[in-house]
Short mmCIF file of C-alpha atoms in Angstrom, two decimals:
data_model
loop_
_atom_site.label_atom_id
_atom_site.label_comp_id
_atom_site.label_asym_id
_atom_site.label_seq_id
_atom_site.Cartn_x
_atom_site.Cartn_y
_atom_site.Cartn_z
CA MET A 1 -49.79 -71.05 -74.86
CA SER A 2 -48.33 -69.28 -72.66
CA THR A 3 -44.51 -69.64 -72.80
CA PRO A 4 -44.02 -70.83 -69.20
CA LEU A 5 -42.03 -68.15 -66.86
CA SER A 6 -38.95 -71.30 -66.40
CA ALA A 7 -38.80 -71.54 -69.89
CA PRO A 8 -35.28 -69.55 -71.45
CA ARG A 9 -35.39 -66.80 -73.75
CA THR A 10 -32.81 -65.56 -76.45
CA GLY A 11 -32.03 -63.66 -78.50
CA SER A 12 -33.58 -59.49 -77.86
CA ASN A 13 -35.34 -60.60 -75.69
CA ALA A 14 -33.51 -62.16 -72.87
CA PRO A 15 -32.84 -61.53 -70.05
CA ILE A 16 -30.65 -59.65 -68.80
CA GLY A 17 -28.77 -61.83 -66.33
CA ALA A 18 -29.05 -64.50 -69.23
CA ALA A 19 -26.66 -62.13 -71.18
CA ARG A 20 -24.52 -61.02 -68.95
CA SER A 21 -23.86 -64.89 -67.87
CA LEU A 22 -22.05 -64.93 -71.53
CA ARG A 23 -19.69 -63.22 -71.00
CA PRO A 24 -16.17 -65.11 -70.27
CA ALA A 25 -15.81 -64.82 -66.17
CA ALA A 26 -12.73 -62.54 -65.14
CA GLY A 27 -9.93 -64.46 -64.76
CA THR A 28 -11.13 -66.81 -67.20
CA ALA A 29 -9.27 -68.11 -70.29
CA ALA A 30 -11.29 -66.56 -73.04
CA ALA A 31 -11.43 -63.45 -70.21
CA ARG A 32 -7.47 -63.31 -70.49
CA HIS A 33 -7.88 -63.66 -74.40
CA THR A 34 -10.28 -60.67 -74.90
CA ALA A 35 -8.46 -58.19 -72.95
CA GLY A 36 -5.63 -59.64 -74.52
CA HIS A 37 -7.06 -58.67 -78.69
CA SER A 38 -7.74 -55.35 -76.84
CA ALA A 39 -4.35 -54.23 -76.63
CA SER A 40 -3.18 -55.49 -79.31
CA ALA A 41 -5.52 -53.36 -80.91
CA ALA A 42 -4.92 -50.61 -78.80
CA ASP A 43 -1.18 -50.57 -80.00
CA ALA A 44 -2.20 -51.21 -83.25
CA GLU A 45 -4.24 -47.58 -83.29
CA GLU A 46 -0.84 -45.87 -81.61
CA ARG A 47 1.64 -47.76 -83.62
CA THR A 48 -0.53 -45.75 -86.89
CA ARG A 49 -1.35 -42.34 -84.85
CA ASP A 50 2.91 -42.39 -84.70
CA ARG A 51 2.81 -42.76 -88.36
CA VAL A 52 0.35 -39.95 -88.88
CA LEU A 53 2.08 -37.36 -86.65
CA SER A 54 5.22 -38.94 -88.81
CA ALA A 55 3.52 -38.25 -91.66
CA VAL A 56 2.25 -34.54 -90.78
CA LEU A 57 6.06 -33.71 -89.63
CA GLU A 58 7.54 -34.56 -93.34
CA HIS A 59 4.53 -32.99 -95.65
CA GLY A 60 3.06 -30.06 -93.41
CA PRO A 61 1.27 -28.02 -93.89
CA VAL A 62 -0.95 -30.85 -94.88
CA SER A 63 -4.23 -31.73 -96.17
CA ALA A 64 -6.03 -34.49 -94.73
CA ALA A 65 -6.69 -36.10 -97.92
CA GLU A 66 -2.84 -35.88 -98.88
CA LEU A 67 -2.25 -37.94 -95.56
CA GLY A 68 -4.50 -40.45 -96.89
CA ASP A 69 -2.94 -40.77 -100.32
CA LEU A 70 0.41 -40.81 -98.32
CA LEU A 71 -0.09 -43.38 -96.04
CA GLY A 72 -2.96 -45.24 -97.91
CA PHE A 73 -5.44 -44.44 -95.46
CA THR A 74 -9.25 -43.88 -95.55
CA PRO A 75 -10.15 -40.09 -95.45
CA ALA A 76 -12.21 -41.46 -92.33
CA ALA A 77 -9.64 -42.97 -90.70
CA VAL A 78 -7.13 -39.89 -91.13
CA ARG A 79 -9.68 -37.52 -89.46
CA ARG A 80 -9.94 -39.63 -86.45
CA HIS A 81 -6.52 -39.79 -85.92
CA LEU A 82 -5.80 -35.85 -86.34
CA ASP A 83 -9.07 -35.64 -84.62
CA HIS A 84 -6.80 -37.38 -81.49
CA LEU A 85 -3.69 -35.40 -81.94
CA SER A 86 -5.51 -32.44 -82.27
CA ARG A 87 -7.51 -32.73 -79.12
CA SER A 88 -3.53 -33.58 -77.23
CA GLY A 89 -2.18 -30.26 -78.13
CA VAL A 90 0.48 -32.49 -81.00
CA ILE A 91 -0.73 -30.37 -83.70
CA GLU A 92 -3.11 -28.17 -84.89
CA VAL A 93 -5.07 -26.86 -88.43
CA LYS A 94 -3.20 -23.81 -90.60
CA ARG A 95 -5.69 -22.14 -92.94
CA VAL A 96 -3.51 -21.81 -96.16
CA ALA A 97 -4.65 -19.90 -99.26
CA ARG A 98 -5.98 -21.83 -101.92
CA ALA A 99 -3.34 -21.37 -105.72
CA GLY A 100 -5.29 -19.07 -108.26
CA ALA A 101 -7.28 -15.49 -107.69
CA GLY A 102 -11.11 -16.59 -105.69
CA ALA A 103 -9.87 -19.83 -105.23
CA GLY A 104 -12.81 -19.79 -102.27
CA ARG A 105 -12.11 -20.66 -98.75
CA PRO A 106 -8.40 -21.08 -97.53
CA ALA A 107 -7.33 -24.90 -97.58
CA ARG A 108 -7.16 -26.54 -93.84
CA ARG A 109 -3.37 -27.54 -93.28
CA TYR A 110 -2.03 -30.07 -90.69
CA VAL A 111 1.11 -29.06 -89.20
CA LEU A 112 2.84 -30.02 -85.39
CA SER A 113 1.68 -27.29 -83.26
CA SER A 114 4.46 -26.12 -80.66
CA GLN A 115 3.68 -28.63 -78.05
CA GLY A 116 4.77 -31.34 -80.93
CA GLN A 117 7.52 -29.75 -81.80
CA SER A 118 9.16 -29.97 -78.58
CA THR A 119 8.47 -33.46 -77.95
CA LEU A 120 11.24 -33.82 -80.77
CA GLY A 121 13.77 -31.94 -78.62
CA ASN A 122 15.87 -33.98 -75.96
CA ASP A 123 17.47 -32.61 -72.66
CA TYR A 124 21.03 -32.09 -74.48
CA LEU A 125 18.93 -28.55 -75.71
CA ASP A 126 18.24 -27.11 -72.21
CA ILE A 127 22.11 -27.93 -71.16
CA ALA A 128 23.53 -27.03 -74.89
CA ALA A 129 21.38 -23.46 -73.69
CA SER A 130 22.65 -22.86 -69.99
CA ALA A 131 26.11 -23.37 -71.22
CA LEU A 132 25.67 -20.12 -74.00
CA GLN A 133 23.76 -18.55 -71.22
CA ARG A 134 27.01 -18.74 -68.95
CA LEU A 135 29.04 -17.96 -71.91
CA CYS A 136 27.11 -14.79 -72.33
CA GLU A 137 26.98 -13.57 -69.56
CA ILE A 138 31.39 -14.10 -68.73
CA ALA A 139 31.86 -12.74 -73.02
CA GLY A 140 29.23 -11.06 -74.02
CA PRO A 141 26.87 -11.28 -76.45
CA ASP A 142 28.92 -11.32 -79.09
CA ALA A 143 30.85 -14.94 -78.13
CA VAL A 144 27.10 -16.50 -78.64
CA ARG A 145 27.40 -14.99 -81.86
CA ALA A 146 30.64 -16.06 -82.99
CA PHE A 147 29.46 -19.57 -82.01
CA ALA A 148 26.33 -19.23 -83.82
CA VAL A 149 28.66 -18.50 -87.53
CA GLU A 150 30.89 -20.87 -86.72
CA ARG A 151 28.09 -24.03 -86.44
CA PHE A 152 26.43 -22.55 -89.87
CA ALA A 153 29.63 -22.42 -91.31
CA ASP A 154 30.49 -25.73 -91.41
CA MET A 155 26.86 -25.75 -93.12
CA GLU A 156 27.49 -23.64 -95.70
CA ARG A 157 30.84 -25.94 -96.14
CA ARG A 158 29.08 -28.81 -97.22
CA TYR A 159 26.31 -27.21 -98.67
CA ALA A 160 27.67 -25.57 -100.98
CA PRO A 161 28.95 -27.67 -104.01
CA GLU A 162 25.51 -29.39 -103.69
CA ILE A 163 24.07 -26.54 -104.39
CA ASP A 164 26.05 -24.78 -107.13
CA ALA A 165 26.04 -28.03 -108.54
CA ALA A 166 22.46 -26.38 -109.55
CA GLY A 167 23.46 -23.95 -111.62
CA ALA A 168 22.78 -20.36 -111.88
CA ASP A 169 19.12 -20.66 -111.63
CA ILE A 170 17.53 -19.17 -108.11
CA THR A 171 14.74 -21.69 -108.30
CA ALA A 172 17.10 -24.82 -109.12
CA ARG A 173 19.64 -23.24 -105.99
CA ALA A 174 16.46 -23.22 -103.49
CA GLU A 175 15.54 -26.89 -104.41
CA ALA A 176 18.72 -27.94 -104.05
CA LEU A 177 19.19 -25.86 -100.87
CA SER A 178 15.79 -26.83 -99.56
CA ALA A 179 17.07 -31.01 -100.13
CA ALA A 180 20.55 -31.17 -97.68
CA LEU A 181 17.68 -29.35 -95.32
CA SER A 182 15.92 -32.48 -95.42
CA ARG A 183 18.90 -34.40 -95.71
CA ASP A 184 20.39 -32.85 -92.00
CA GLY A 185 16.81 -33.45 -90.86
CA PHE A 186 14.90 -30.13 -90.95
CA VAL A 187 12.12 -31.59 -92.57
CA ALA A 188 12.01 -28.70 -95.81
CA SER A 189 10.16 -27.91 -99.13
CA ALA A 190 10.86 -25.24 -101.71
CA ALA A 191 7.01 -23.74 -103.42
CA THR A 192 7.44 -21.82 -105.70
CA ILE A 193 5.26 -18.68 -106.48
CA GLU A 194 4.50 -17.79 -110.04
CA ALA A 195 3.67 -13.39 -110.31
CA ARG A 196 1.23 -13.45 -112.35
CA ALA A 197 -0.15 -9.88 -114.08
CA PRO A 198 -0.91 -7.67 -112.81
CA LEU A 199 1.43 -7.91 -110.19
CA PRO A 200 5.44 -7.97 -112.16
CA ALA A 201 7.80 -10.74 -112.49
CA ALA A 202 10.06 -9.43 -110.53
CA LEU A 203 8.17 -10.79 -107.75
CA SER A 204 8.19 -14.34 -108.18
CA SER A 205 8.71 -16.40 -105.24
CA VAL A 206 10.43 -19.62 -103.63
CA GLN A 207 9.18 -20.20 -100.28
CA LEU A 208 11.78 -22.31 -98.65
CA CYS A 209 9.83 -23.96 -95.32
CA GLN A 210 11.70 -25.92 -92.45
CA GLY A 211 9.09 -28.57 -90.06
CA HIS A 212 11.60 -29.14 -88.22
CA CYS A 213 14.54 -27.04 -86.24
CA PRO A 214 16.95 -29.15 -83.91
CA ILE A 215 18.26 -26.68 -82.18
CA GLN A 216 14.59 -25.42 -82.02
CA HIS A 217 15.38 -24.20 -78.35
CA LEU A 218 18.62 -22.10 -78.13
CA ALA A 219 17.21 -20.36 -81.41
CA THR A 220 14.05 -19.48 -79.31
CA LYS A 221 16.72 -18.17 -76.29
CA PHE A 222 19.24 -16.86 -78.88
CA PRO A 223 17.70 -15.62 -82.34
CA VAL A 224 21.43 -14.83 -83.28
CA PHE A 225 20.91 -18.79 -84.73
CA CYS A 226 18.70 -17.61 -87.02
CA ASP A 227 19.95 -14.77 -87.63
CA ALA A 228 22.89 -16.82 -89.27
CA GLU A 229 21.03 -18.93 -90.76
CA THR A 230 19.23 -16.66 -92.69
CA GLU A 231 23.03 -15.23 -93.64
CA VAL A 232 24.71 -18.61 -94.77
CA PHE A 233 20.57 -19.61 -97.18
CA SER A 234 21.04 -15.85 -98.93
CA ARG A 235 25.30 -17.25 -99.56
CA LEU A 236 24.47 -19.85 -101.52
CA VAL A 237 21.23 -19.64 -103.06
CA GLY A 238 22.92 -16.13 -104.73
CA VAL A 239 20.12 -13.63 -103.45
CA ASP A 240 19.21 -11.12 -100.23
CA VAL A 241 16.57 -13.63 -98.63
CA ARG A 242 13.74 -12.43 -95.73
CA ARG A 243 12.97 -14.84 -93.27
CA LEU A 244 8.85 -14.45 -92.91
CA SER A 245 8.43 -16.39 -89.88
CA THR A 246 9.90 -19.24 -87.57
CA LEU A 247 9.52 -22.08 -85.34
CA ALA A 248 11.69 -19.74 -82.56
CA ARG A 249 9.03 -17.44 -82.83
CA GLY A 250 6.28 -18.96 -82.31
CA GLY A 251 5.57 -20.34 -86.30
CA HIS A 252 4.47 -23.38 -87.74
CA VAL A 253 7.31 -23.69 -89.98
CA CYS A 254 10.38 -21.66 -90.34
CA THR A 255 9.97 -19.90 -93.72
CA THR A 256 12.45 -18.12 -95.78
CA HIS A 257 11.46 -15.74 -98.98
CA ILE A 258 13.78 -16.23 -101.36
CA PRO A 259 13.17 -13.77 -104.77
CA THR A 260 14.06 -16.05 -107.96
CA GLY A 261 12.57 -12.55 -110.36
CA ARG A 262 15.18 -11.27 -109.66
CA PRO A 263 19.78 -11.01 -110.65
CA ALA A 264 21.63 -13.39 -108.97
CA ALA A 265 24.58 -11.14 -106.41
CA LYS A 266 27.41 -11.13 -109.14
CA GLU A 267 29.42 -11.35 -105.36
CA PRO A 268 28.71 -13.32 -102.56
CA ILE A 269 26.71 -11.68 -99.56
CA GLY A 270 28.99 -11.60 -96.90
CA SER A 271 32.26 -13.69 -96.00
CA ALA A 272 31.85 -17.65 -95.34
CA GLY A 273 32.07 -17.93 -91.49
CA ALA A 274 32.32 -14.25 -90.71
CA PRO A 275 30.15 -12.34 -88.39
CA GLY A 276 28.75 -9.57 -90.46
CA SER A 277 26.10 -7.45 -90.05
CA LEU A 278 23.29 -10.43 -89.65
CA ASP A 279 20.12 -8.20 -89.09
CA GLU A 280 20.41 -6.53 -92.44
CA VAL A 281 19.87 -10.20 -93.96
CA SER A 282 17.36 -11.11 -91.59
CA ASN A 283 13.68 -9.60 -90.29
CA HIS A 284 11.21 -11.96 -88.74
CA LEU A 285 8.60 -10.76 -90.55
CA GLN A 286 5.59 -12.43 -88.65
CA GLU A 287 5.35 -14.79 -85.19
CA ARG A 288 3.41 -16.74 -86.88
CA PRO A 289 2.52 -17.25 -90.88
#
C-alpha cells in the first residue's frame, strides 16, 4: 500500500519545510539559548587563541608540536589557531635549520610578525618618539645618544650583580643575562651553539634572542637605542658581541651573537654609562634572520 501524501514523514526523507519547522523561531527562549551558546563558544575560542599567541610570543620561534605540549592541546587544535593567527597577520612562519649536519629540511617555527609586535606597544611610544625627535632638532643627535646610554646604564647597574654571581664562564653569564631580560619583559632565550670539527672550538657561541622589545617603535626611528643596549651586553658578559638582527630592523627577534670559545676580556669593554664608540660593538648584519 502506498503511503498517503498527507502522512507526515520523518528521518532523512522528511520534507525541507518540516525540517525547518523543527528549528526554534527567532526570539524564542530556545533561539536565545542557541545564540548564547554560540557566543560562549566564540569567546572560549578567542581566549584559547590568545593563549596560543602569548605562547608564540614567549617561546618563539616555536613549533606547533612544542606549542601543543606547552598548552596541552591536540596538534589539530594548535594548527587551527596558528592558521587563524597567520591569516590575521600577527604571526608568521620562520624556517629554522635543524641541529646537526644533514638533518633534512628546515623546521617550521612560529614567531610574532611585525604587525603582531606593534599590537603590543602603546601610545606613549609615539609621544616619546616625538619628544626625542624634538630633542634631536634642538640639541643634536649626541643628545639622543646620551639619553639612550643613560637609559641602559640603569639596566647595567641592575643586572651586573646577578650576572657576576654566575661566575666567569661566558655561557653562564649569557644565560643569566637572558633570565634578567625575560624578567623585564624582553622574552629572552639563550641557545648554545657548539662548534664541531672541522670547525675550531673558538667559534662556539651563545645566540641570545629577545622575542619582544618594549621600545621597538623608538628603536626603529633611533637605532642608537639598539647600539647602547648592545654595548651594555658586551660589558655584562665580558666579551665583544655582535648584533645579528633586531626587531627594529624588521627581524623576527633581536639576536645577539656572544662568542664563548675565546677568553673573556680582562678589562671592561668601555666604561659603564659612557657613550663610547657604539658602532664598534654593534653591527646589524642582517635585517631579517
